[in-house]
Short mmCIF file of C-alpha atoms and ligand atoms in Angstrom, two decimals:
data_model
loop_
_atom_site.label_atom_id
_atom_site.label_comp_id
_atom_site.label_asym_id
_atom_site.label_seq_id
_atom_site.Cartn_x
_atom_site.Cartn_y
_atom_site.Cartn_z
CA MET A 143 133.56 90.11 6.72
CA SER A 144 133.91 86.62 5.27
CA GLN A 145 137.33 85.29 4.27
CA LYS A 146 138.05 85.76 0.56
CA ASN A 147 139.72 83.13 -1.62
CA THR A 148 142.90 84.48 -3.15
CA ALA A 149 145.00 83.22 -6.07
CA VAL A 150 148.37 83.84 -7.67
CA ILE A 151 148.40 83.74 -11.46
CA LYS A 152 151.72 83.68 -13.29
CA GLN A 153 152.98 83.85 -16.84
CA ASN A 154 153.44 80.30 -18.15
CA ASN A 155 154.78 81.25 -21.59
CA LYS A 156 152.00 79.38 -23.35
CA PRO A 157 149.76 81.02 -25.94
CA LEU A 158 145.96 80.73 -25.80
CA LYS A 159 144.62 78.24 -28.32
CA GLY A 160 141.22 76.81 -29.10
CA VAL A 161 137.53 77.58 -29.37
CA LEU A 162 135.53 78.92 -26.45
CA ARG A 163 131.88 79.91 -26.31
CA VAL A 164 132.07 82.52 -23.54
CA PRO A 165 129.07 82.81 -21.19
CA SER A 166 125.87 84.38 -22.40
CA ASP A 167 125.13 88.07 -22.30
CA LYS A 168 124.35 89.47 -18.87
CA SER A 169 122.44 92.53 -20.12
CA ILE A 170 120.27 90.49 -22.48
CA THR A 171 119.58 87.65 -20.00
CA GLN A 172 118.45 90.05 -17.28
CA ARG A 173 116.22 91.96 -19.70
CA ALA A 174 114.68 88.69 -20.91
CA TYR A 175 113.84 87.75 -17.30
CA ILE A 176 112.37 91.14 -16.41
CA PHE A 177 110.39 91.60 -19.64
CA GLY A 178 109.29 87.94 -19.55
CA ALA A 179 108.06 88.43 -15.98
CA MET A 180 106.02 91.48 -17.02
CA ALA A 181 104.56 89.78 -20.11
CA GLU A 182 101.40 87.80 -20.48
CA GLY A 183 102.16 84.14 -21.26
CA VAL A 184 105.19 81.87 -21.23
CA THR A 185 108.58 83.25 -22.30
CA THR A 186 111.43 80.92 -23.22
CA VAL A 187 114.99 82.14 -22.72
CA ASN A 188 117.47 79.97 -24.61
CA ASN A 189 121.10 79.92 -23.48
CA PRO A 190 120.62 82.34 -20.59
CA LEU A 191 123.62 83.42 -18.57
CA ASN A 192 124.02 81.22 -15.49
CA SER A 193 125.78 83.51 -13.05
CA ALA A 194 125.18 85.27 -9.74
CA ASP A 195 123.79 88.49 -11.29
CA ALA A 196 121.40 86.63 -13.56
CA GLU A 197 120.24 84.41 -10.67
CA ALA A 198 119.59 87.46 -8.49
CA THR A 199 117.36 88.98 -11.15
CA LEU A 200 115.56 85.71 -11.81
CA ALA A 201 114.89 85.28 -8.08
CA ALA A 202 113.66 88.89 -7.92
CA VAL A 203 111.07 88.45 -10.68
CA ILE A 204 109.89 85.17 -9.14
CA SER A 205 109.43 86.99 -5.82
CA LEU A 206 107.26 89.52 -7.72
CA GLY A 207 104.93 86.78 -8.96
CA ALA A 208 106.47 85.34 -12.14
CA GLU A 209 106.40 81.55 -12.28
CA LEU A 210 109.44 79.45 -13.16
CA VAL A 211 107.82 76.87 -15.44
CA SER A 212 110.98 74.87 -16.15
CA ARG A 213 114.71 75.20 -16.09
CA THR A 214 117.76 73.42 -17.50
CA GLU A 215 121.40 74.54 -17.95
CA THR A 216 120.48 75.95 -21.34
CA GLN A 217 116.91 77.16 -20.95
CA VAL A 218 114.69 79.11 -18.56
CA VAL A 219 110.93 79.09 -19.14
CA LEU A 220 109.03 81.77 -17.28
CA ARG A 221 105.31 82.57 -17.00
CA GLY A 222 104.84 86.32 -16.71
CA VAL A 223 102.22 88.09 -14.65
CA GLY A 224 100.80 90.15 -17.55
CA GLY A 225 99.53 93.72 -17.29
CA LYS A 226 100.15 95.29 -13.89
CA GLY A 227 100.18 91.90 -12.16
CA PHE A 228 103.30 92.13 -9.96
CA THR A 229 102.63 91.31 -6.31
CA ALA A 230 104.90 92.57 -3.51
CA PRO A 231 107.36 89.97 -2.21
CA GLU A 232 106.47 88.50 1.20
CA ASN A 233 108.58 90.87 3.30
CA GLY A 234 108.46 93.69 0.76
CA LEU A 235 112.20 93.27 0.09
CA ILE A 236 114.22 92.37 -3.00
CA ASP A 237 117.93 91.55 -2.75
CA CYS A 238 119.57 92.43 -6.07
CA GLN A 239 122.93 91.20 -4.74
CA ASN A 240 125.65 92.71 -7.02
CA SER A 241 123.43 93.59 -9.96
CA GLY A 242 123.04 97.28 -10.80
CA THR A 243 121.21 96.35 -14.00
CA GLY A 244 118.77 94.18 -12.04
CA MET A 245 118.13 96.91 -9.50
CA ARG A 246 117.73 99.84 -11.88
CA LEU A 247 115.56 98.03 -14.43
CA LEU A 248 113.37 96.53 -11.70
CA CYS A 249 112.79 100.02 -10.30
CA GLY A 250 111.22 101.01 -13.63
CA ALA A 251 109.22 97.78 -13.85
CA ILE A 252 107.85 98.16 -10.31
CA ALA A 253 107.16 101.92 -10.42
CA GLY A 254 104.02 101.52 -12.52
CA GLN A 255 102.50 98.78 -10.36
CA GLY A 256 100.49 99.38 -7.21
CA ILE A 257 103.03 97.78 -4.87
CA LYS A 258 105.59 98.95 -2.38
CA VAL A 259 109.04 97.33 -2.56
CA SER A 260 112.45 98.04 -1.07
CA LEU A 261 115.44 97.01 -3.20
CA SER A 262 118.90 96.56 -1.75
CA GLY A 263 122.09 94.75 -2.65
CA ASP A 264 125.50 93.62 -1.46
CA GLU A 265 128.19 95.89 -0.05
CA SER A 266 129.26 97.01 -3.54
CA LEU A 267 125.77 97.68 -4.95
CA ASN A 268 124.71 99.49 -1.76
CA LYS A 269 127.41 102.11 -2.50
CA ARG A 270 126.17 102.87 -6.02
CA PRO A 271 124.14 105.94 -7.06
CA MET A 272 120.40 105.40 -7.39
CA GLU A 273 119.13 108.97 -7.68
CA ARG A 274 119.83 108.63 -11.40
CA VAL A 275 116.74 106.41 -11.64
CA ALA A 276 114.84 107.86 -8.64
CA VAL A 277 114.71 111.35 -10.23
CA PRO A 278 112.84 110.40 -13.44
CA LEU A 279 110.56 107.96 -11.59
CA ARG A 280 109.55 110.70 -9.13
CA GLY A 281 108.97 112.96 -12.14
CA MET A 282 106.49 110.37 -13.39
CA GLY A 283 104.64 110.30 -10.07
CA ALA A 284 106.12 107.32 -8.19
CA ILE A 285 107.12 107.74 -4.56
CA VAL A 286 110.80 106.85 -4.39
CA ASN A 287 113.19 107.08 -1.43
CA THR A 288 116.88 106.34 -1.35
CA LYS A 289 119.35 106.31 1.52
CA GLU A 290 121.37 109.43 0.75
CA GLY A 291 121.15 108.59 -2.93
CA LYS A 292 122.15 104.92 -2.49
CA PRO A 293 120.22 101.68 -1.88
CA PRO A 294 118.02 100.58 -0.30
CA ILE A 295 115.72 102.21 -2.81
CA GLU A 296 112.06 102.12 -1.83
CA ILE A 297 109.45 102.35 -4.54
CA ASP A 298 105.80 102.99 -3.86
CA GLY A 299 104.42 102.48 -7.32
CA GLY A 300 101.15 103.58 -8.81
CA ASN A 301 99.63 105.57 -11.61
CA LEU A 302 102.40 107.11 -13.64
CA LYS A 303 102.33 110.03 -16.04
CA ALA A 304 104.56 110.17 -19.11
CA ILE A 305 107.67 112.31 -19.00
CA GLU A 306 110.24 113.76 -21.37
CA TYR A 307 113.43 113.00 -19.48
CA HIS A 308 116.83 114.29 -20.50
CA SER A 309 119.30 111.99 -18.82
CA PRO A 310 122.57 113.74 -17.93
CA VAL A 311 124.46 110.46 -18.52
CA SER A 312 124.30 108.03 -21.42
CA SER A 313 123.26 104.96 -19.48
CA ALA A 314 121.30 101.97 -20.74
CA GLN A 315 120.21 101.27 -17.19
CA ILE A 316 118.62 104.71 -16.77
CA LYS A 317 117.15 104.52 -20.28
CA SER A 318 115.66 101.05 -19.72
CA CYS A 319 114.26 102.04 -16.33
CA VAL A 320 112.47 105.05 -17.84
CA LEU A 321 111.20 103.01 -20.81
CA LEU A 322 109.75 100.30 -18.53
CA ALA A 323 108.03 102.94 -16.40
CA GLY A 324 106.93 104.76 -19.56
CA LEU A 325 105.30 101.58 -20.84
CA GLN A 326 103.02 101.67 -17.81
CA ALA A 327 102.40 105.44 -17.81
CA GLU A 328 99.62 107.55 -19.26
CA GLY A 329 100.86 109.32 -22.38
CA THR A 330 104.03 109.24 -24.46
CA THR A 331 107.36 109.04 -22.66
CA VAL A 332 110.51 110.38 -24.30
CA LEU A 333 113.96 109.50 -23.03
CA VAL A 334 116.82 111.65 -24.32
CA GLU A 335 120.44 110.62 -23.77
CA PRO A 336 123.57 112.56 -24.81
CA GLN A 337 124.83 109.58 -26.85
CA THR A 338 123.27 106.23 -27.70
CA SER A 339 123.96 103.69 -24.97
CA ARG A 340 123.52 99.95 -25.62
CA ASP A 341 120.06 99.45 -27.10
CA HIS A 342 119.21 95.91 -25.97
CA SER A 343 115.92 97.08 -24.46
CA GLU A 344 114.89 98.87 -27.65
CA LYS A 345 115.79 95.73 -29.64
CA MET A 346 114.08 93.26 -27.30
CA LEU A 347 110.85 95.09 -26.41
CA PRO A 348 109.47 94.76 -29.99
CA SER A 349 109.91 90.96 -29.67
CA PHE A 350 107.47 91.27 -26.74
CA GLY A 351 105.05 93.14 -29.02
CA VAL A 352 105.94 96.65 -27.84
CA GLU A 353 106.23 99.54 -30.29
CA LEU A 354 108.84 102.23 -29.79
CA ARG A 355 110.91 104.60 -31.90
CA SER A 356 114.49 105.85 -31.66
CA LYS A 357 115.79 109.01 -33.32
CA LYS A 358 119.45 109.91 -33.33
CA ASN A 359 120.64 113.44 -34.04
CA THR A 360 123.60 112.78 -36.30
CA GLU A 361 125.13 116.20 -35.60
CA THR A 362 125.04 116.17 -31.79
CA GLY A 363 124.92 112.40 -31.23
CA GLU A 364 121.86 112.87 -28.98
CA ASN A 365 119.47 109.91 -28.98
CA ARG A 366 115.71 110.08 -28.32
CA VAL A 367 113.61 107.02 -27.57
CA ILE A 368 109.84 107.43 -27.71
CA ILE A 369 107.40 104.96 -26.17
CA GLN A 370 103.62 105.08 -25.84
CA GLY A 371 102.22 104.12 -22.44
CA GLY A 372 99.57 101.49 -21.88
CA GLN A 373 101.14 98.85 -24.15
CA LYS A 374 101.09 95.27 -22.96
CA LEU A 375 103.96 92.82 -23.31
CA ALA A 376 103.27 89.43 -24.90
CA ALA A 377 105.51 86.43 -24.14
CA CYS A 378 108.12 85.38 -26.72
CA GLU A 379 111.29 83.34 -27.20
CA ILE A 380 114.74 84.92 -26.76
CA ASN A 381 118.09 83.45 -27.85
CA VAL A 382 120.94 84.97 -25.87
CA PRO A 383 124.30 85.55 -27.62
CA ALA A 384 127.69 85.22 -25.92
CA ASP A 385 128.62 88.30 -23.90
CA PRO A 386 131.05 90.69 -25.64
CA SER A 387 132.07 92.02 -22.21
CA SER A 388 133.20 88.51 -21.22
CA ALA A 389 134.77 87.90 -24.65
CA ALA A 390 136.82 91.05 -23.94
CA PHE A 391 139.10 89.25 -21.45
CA ILE A 392 139.98 86.54 -23.95
CA MET A 393 140.33 89.07 -26.79
CA VAL A 394 142.92 90.98 -24.78
CA ALA A 395 144.67 87.90 -23.39
CA ALA A 396 144.96 86.32 -26.86
CA SER A 397 146.20 89.60 -28.35
CA LEU A 398 148.86 89.96 -25.65
CA LEU A 399 150.14 86.37 -25.59
CA GLU A 400 152.38 85.71 -28.57
CA GLY A 401 151.38 82.76 -30.74
CA SER A 402 147.74 82.75 -29.56
CA ASP A 403 144.93 81.73 -31.90
CA VAL A 404 141.46 81.65 -30.35
CA THR A 405 137.96 81.58 -31.81
CA LEU A 406 135.01 82.88 -29.81
CA PRO A 407 131.66 81.86 -31.35
CA GLU A 408 128.32 83.70 -31.13
CA VAL A 409 129.64 86.95 -29.65
CA GLY A 410 127.11 89.80 -29.49
CA MET A 411 127.98 92.58 -31.95
CA ASN A 412 125.48 95.20 -30.80
CA PRO A 413 127.07 98.53 -31.83
CA GLY A 414 126.70 99.70 -28.22
CA ARG A 415 129.06 96.90 -27.19
CA THR A 416 131.75 96.78 -29.90
CA GLY A 417 133.92 99.64 -28.62
CA LEU A 418 136.67 97.34 -27.36
CA LEU A 419 136.82 95.40 -30.63
CA LYS A 420 137.23 98.68 -32.54
CA ALA A 421 139.82 100.02 -30.09
CA LEU A 422 141.88 96.81 -30.23
CA ARG A 423 141.81 96.83 -34.02
CA GLN A 424 143.00 100.46 -33.98
CA MET A 425 145.81 99.23 -31.73
CA ASP A 426 146.73 96.78 -34.51
CA ALA A 427 145.21 93.65 -32.97
CA SER A 428 144.45 90.78 -35.30
CA ILE A 429 140.71 90.14 -34.87
CA GLU A 430 138.67 88.62 -37.69
CA ILE A 431 134.88 88.91 -37.67
CA GLN A 432 133.43 85.71 -39.13
CA ASN A 433 129.90 84.48 -39.90
CA ALA A 434 128.09 87.72 -39.06
CA ARG A 435 124.42 86.90 -38.42
CA PHE A 436 121.48 87.74 -36.16
CA PHE A 437 119.93 86.24 -33.02
CA GLY A 438 116.52 87.88 -33.24
CA GLU A 439 117.29 91.60 -33.52
CA GLU A 440 120.78 91.27 -32.04
CA PRO A 441 123.80 91.02 -34.39
CA VAL A 442 126.31 88.27 -33.51
CA ALA A 443 129.53 86.95 -35.06
CA ASP A 444 132.40 84.54 -34.40
CA LEU A 445 135.66 86.27 -33.51
CA ARG A 446 139.11 84.90 -34.30
CA ILE A 447 141.92 86.55 -32.38
CA GLN A 448 145.62 86.00 -33.01
CA GLY A 449 148.43 87.29 -30.80
CA LYS A 450 150.13 90.44 -32.10
CA LYS A 451 152.15 93.30 -30.59
CA LEU A 452 149.75 96.18 -29.92
CA LYS A 453 150.15 99.92 -30.42
CA ALA A 454 148.96 102.57 -27.96
CA ALA A 455 145.28 103.51 -27.70
CA ASN A 456 143.69 106.94 -27.87
CA ILE A 457 140.24 106.77 -26.25
CA LYS A 458 137.96 109.83 -26.47
CA PRO A 459 134.97 110.50 -24.17
CA ALA A 460 132.52 109.59 -26.96
CA ASP A 461 134.13 106.12 -27.32
CA VAL A 462 133.61 105.12 -23.70
CA VAL A 463 129.86 104.42 -23.78
CA ASN A 464 130.41 101.54 -26.22
CA MET A 465 133.02 99.85 -24.03
CA VAL A 466 132.20 101.10 -20.56
CA ASP A 467 132.74 97.68 -18.93
CA GLU A 468 135.80 96.85 -21.04
CA ILE A 469 137.97 99.85 -20.14
CA PRO A 470 139.77 98.04 -17.27
CA VAL A 471 140.96 95.22 -19.53
CA LEU A 472 141.77 97.74 -22.27
CA MET A 473 143.97 99.60 -19.77
CA LEU A 474 145.82 96.34 -19.23
CA ALA A 475 146.24 95.94 -23.01
CA ALA A 476 147.58 99.53 -23.10
CA SER A 477 150.11 98.64 -20.37
CA LEU A 478 151.75 96.14 -22.70
CA ALA A 479 151.31 98.12 -25.93
CA GLU A 480 153.96 100.19 -27.66
CA GLY A 481 153.69 103.85 -26.62
CA ASP A 482 151.57 105.98 -24.30
CA SER A 483 147.82 105.40 -24.29
CA ILE A 484 145.50 108.28 -23.50
CA PHE A 485 142.02 107.72 -22.05
CA GLU A 486 139.50 110.55 -21.64
CA GLY A 487 136.05 110.69 -20.05
CA LEU A 488 136.22 107.74 -17.64
CA GLY A 489 134.01 109.32 -14.94
CA GLU A 490 131.36 106.57 -15.15
CA LEU A 491 133.99 103.97 -14.21
CA ARG A 492 134.05 105.43 -10.73
CA VAL A 493 130.42 104.37 -10.04
CA LYS A 494 130.54 100.79 -11.32
CA GLU A 495 130.87 97.70 -9.09
CA SER A 496 133.98 99.45 -7.71
CA ASP A 497 135.82 102.69 -8.51
CA ARG A 498 137.39 101.01 -11.51
CA LEU A 499 139.47 104.02 -12.53
CA ALA A 500 141.21 104.37 -9.15
CA LEU A 501 141.64 100.62 -8.64
CA MET A 502 142.99 99.94 -12.12
CA ILE A 503 145.59 102.68 -11.78
CA ASP A 504 146.62 101.34 -8.33
CA ASN A 505 146.75 97.74 -9.55
CA LEU A 506 148.72 98.58 -12.69
CA LYS A 507 151.16 100.71 -10.69
CA ALA A 508 151.68 97.81 -8.27
CA ALA A 509 152.43 95.64 -11.31
CA GLY A 510 155.15 98.08 -12.38
CA ILE A 511 153.28 100.10 -14.98
CA ASP A 512 153.85 103.83 -15.21
CA CYS A 513 150.33 105.26 -15.29
CA GLU A 514 148.26 107.98 -13.67
CA ILE A 515 144.84 109.59 -13.49
CA THR A 516 144.70 112.83 -15.47
CA GLN A 517 142.26 115.74 -15.28
CA ASN A 518 138.49 115.17 -15.69
CA ASP A 519 138.76 111.45 -14.95
CA GLY A 520 141.15 110.64 -17.75
CA ALA A 521 144.19 108.37 -17.59
CA ILE A 522 147.57 107.93 -19.21
CA VAL A 523 149.10 104.45 -19.40
CA ARG A 524 152.71 104.20 -20.58
CA GLY A 525 153.17 100.84 -22.22
CA LYS A 526 156.15 98.57 -21.65
CA ASP A 527 157.28 95.13 -22.74
CA SER A 528 156.37 93.21 -19.63
CA LEU A 529 154.76 93.60 -16.24
CA LYS A 530 157.27 93.94 -13.40
CA ALA A 531 159.75 91.06 -13.18
CA LEU A 532 160.38 90.97 -9.44
CA ASP A 533 160.51 87.82 -7.34
CA GLU A 534 157.27 88.63 -5.56
CA PRO A 535 153.83 88.65 -7.19
CA SER A 536 152.23 92.11 -7.08
CA ASN A 537 148.96 92.69 -5.26
CA TRP A 538 145.80 93.19 -7.28
CA THR A 539 142.81 94.58 -5.38
CA VAL A 540 139.45 93.31 -6.61
CA GLU A 541 136.92 94.85 -4.16
CA HIS A 542 134.39 92.23 -5.17
CA ASP A 543 134.38 93.53 -8.75
CA HIS A 544 134.14 90.65 -11.24
CA ARG A 545 135.69 92.59 -14.08
CA LEU A 546 138.68 93.60 -11.98
CA ALA A 547 139.21 89.98 -10.92
CA MET A 548 139.20 88.79 -14.55
CA THR A 549 141.45 91.66 -15.69
CA GLY A 550 143.85 90.70 -12.88
CA ALA A 551 143.89 87.07 -14.02
CA VAL A 552 144.78 88.11 -17.57
CA ALA A 553 147.46 90.42 -16.14
CA GLY A 554 148.81 87.39 -14.27
CA LEU A 555 149.27 85.47 -17.53
CA CYS A 556 151.44 88.37 -18.74
CA SER A 557 153.44 88.72 -15.53
CA PRO A 558 156.68 86.80 -14.92
CA ALA A 559 156.46 87.44 -11.16
CA GLY A 560 152.73 86.79 -11.05
CA ILE A 561 149.67 88.68 -9.84
CA HIS A 562 148.13 88.04 -6.43
CA LEU A 563 144.34 88.40 -6.73
CA ASP A 564 142.75 89.19 -3.38
CA ASP A 565 139.31 87.81 -4.33
CA VAL A 566 139.16 85.21 -7.04
CA ASP A 567 135.49 84.22 -6.49
CA ALA A 568 134.24 87.65 -7.59
CA VAL A 569 134.25 86.25 -11.16
CA ALA A 570 131.01 84.39 -10.32
CA VAL A 571 128.99 87.57 -10.90
CA SER A 572 129.25 87.11 -14.67
CA TRP A 573 131.52 84.11 -15.39
CA PRO A 574 131.65 81.45 -12.65
CA ASN A 575 134.05 79.16 -14.58
CA PHE A 576 136.39 81.89 -15.76
CA MET A 577 139.56 80.51 -14.19
CA LEU A 578 138.97 76.99 -15.51
CA ASP A 579 137.98 78.21 -18.98
CA LEU A 580 141.08 80.40 -19.18
CA GLN A 581 143.28 77.55 -18.03
CA ALA A 582 141.77 75.22 -20.64
CA LEU A 583 142.84 77.64 -23.40
CA THR A 584 146.43 77.82 -22.14
CA ARG A 585 147.06 74.09 -22.40
C1 LIG B 45 124.23 97.70 -18.49
C2 LIG B 45 124.61 98.97 -18.78
C3 LIG B 45 125.90 99.57 -18.36
C4 LIG B 45 126.91 98.52 -17.94
C5 LIG B 45 126.29 97.45 -17.10
C6 LIG B 45 125.14 96.77 -17.81
C7 LIG B 45 122.90 97.23 -18.91
O1 LIG B 45 125.64 100.45 -17.28
O2 LIG B 45 127.97 99.12 -17.25
O3 LIG B 45 127.27 96.48 -16.76
O4 LIG B 45 122.65 96.02 -18.91
O5 LIG B 45 122.07 98.08 -19.24
P1 LIG B 45 125.20 101.95 -17.57
O6 LIG B 45 124.13 101.88 -18.57
O7 LIG B 45 124.70 102.55 -16.30
O8 LIG B 45 126.45 102.64 -18.06
#
């Protein structure tokens, strides 16, 4: 295994101040690349995310036949293959690196095309469950093999038949995979999820000329998405907002550090992504939503966060889907809030880039926080005034998980003894300049 770069981050008693446009949205950028690659014509992606996950997905679609027409820091222009025009990469392999979104959405995009491809990833992605997408794709007629449920996932695509698929988990990755396969299938595909997961695909596909319908059962919360097969995608222009999941780290850091006053422009306000904002406000955080507007179909706003003592959180299973990537940093906020915070329904955290539930509890305990996992993948975090004030920094295990690395860095700013991050470069998956950007706000 290669040597990891480590770092110690310590409280410096300075608030966060200033304006920061956090990196662009990872979910939206990857969708724009995949849909643009499938579309006929030239798609322009303005302000795409420049990070390892986004690069992996861009390289994947290029290896499937999309053409990179031009590229600058702030724009990617891509000529799609149109129709069922994907061609198998030279060796039949795609390396999705760390990106679960890339892998699962590509599975759906490839399943309807007459090519055979094997998708794998890095050590972390190769441990993640893939039967959740393999099952519906097999139901539609694709030949799909996994290695005991994990990558590599081999897809032998072809003529697909529509399906009505009831996903056991509310997952935008499963939903988007089924919708992309459904687009290429004969008949009308229906995807049913227990609760509405982020709907970036449903919002973006119409910009590519695709018609679909969503119906939410207001009593049960169940969401149905209906898509007619045989529709073609037509190229378009996408403007990518700032990523609310990246904004989350600054929202929590600014809330926790007394005297902070930070503005984050252009943050995505998709209702499937605003769970953390709502939870922090319920905890008494001072977050103003300014200049609410739209980028295409996606709502965005500028957020102003001022430091304020937080109260405990009470997170129910139904809340988790709208902040699934933000729970680790919310657990940190809970550690420094007044009172005991209760989290329920965190099972999905165990199958992210790492087992985020287990690692967060271990890392917080090492930092002196009284917390534990409770039944059915819940957690209790007993807040206190400060992270442990020993002479030695406490160890924070990252396991190549970008969100754990960034949560650890924010924890460091709240820790008099400091936090020792065992892999600081993991941030590159979604925010390569995170450490520098954070430092710039603390000046
Ligand atoms: C994503 C959906 C979420 C999230 C991931 C990105 C997406 O996963 O955790 O980081 O872009 O669709 P699930 O939908 O599997 O919960």
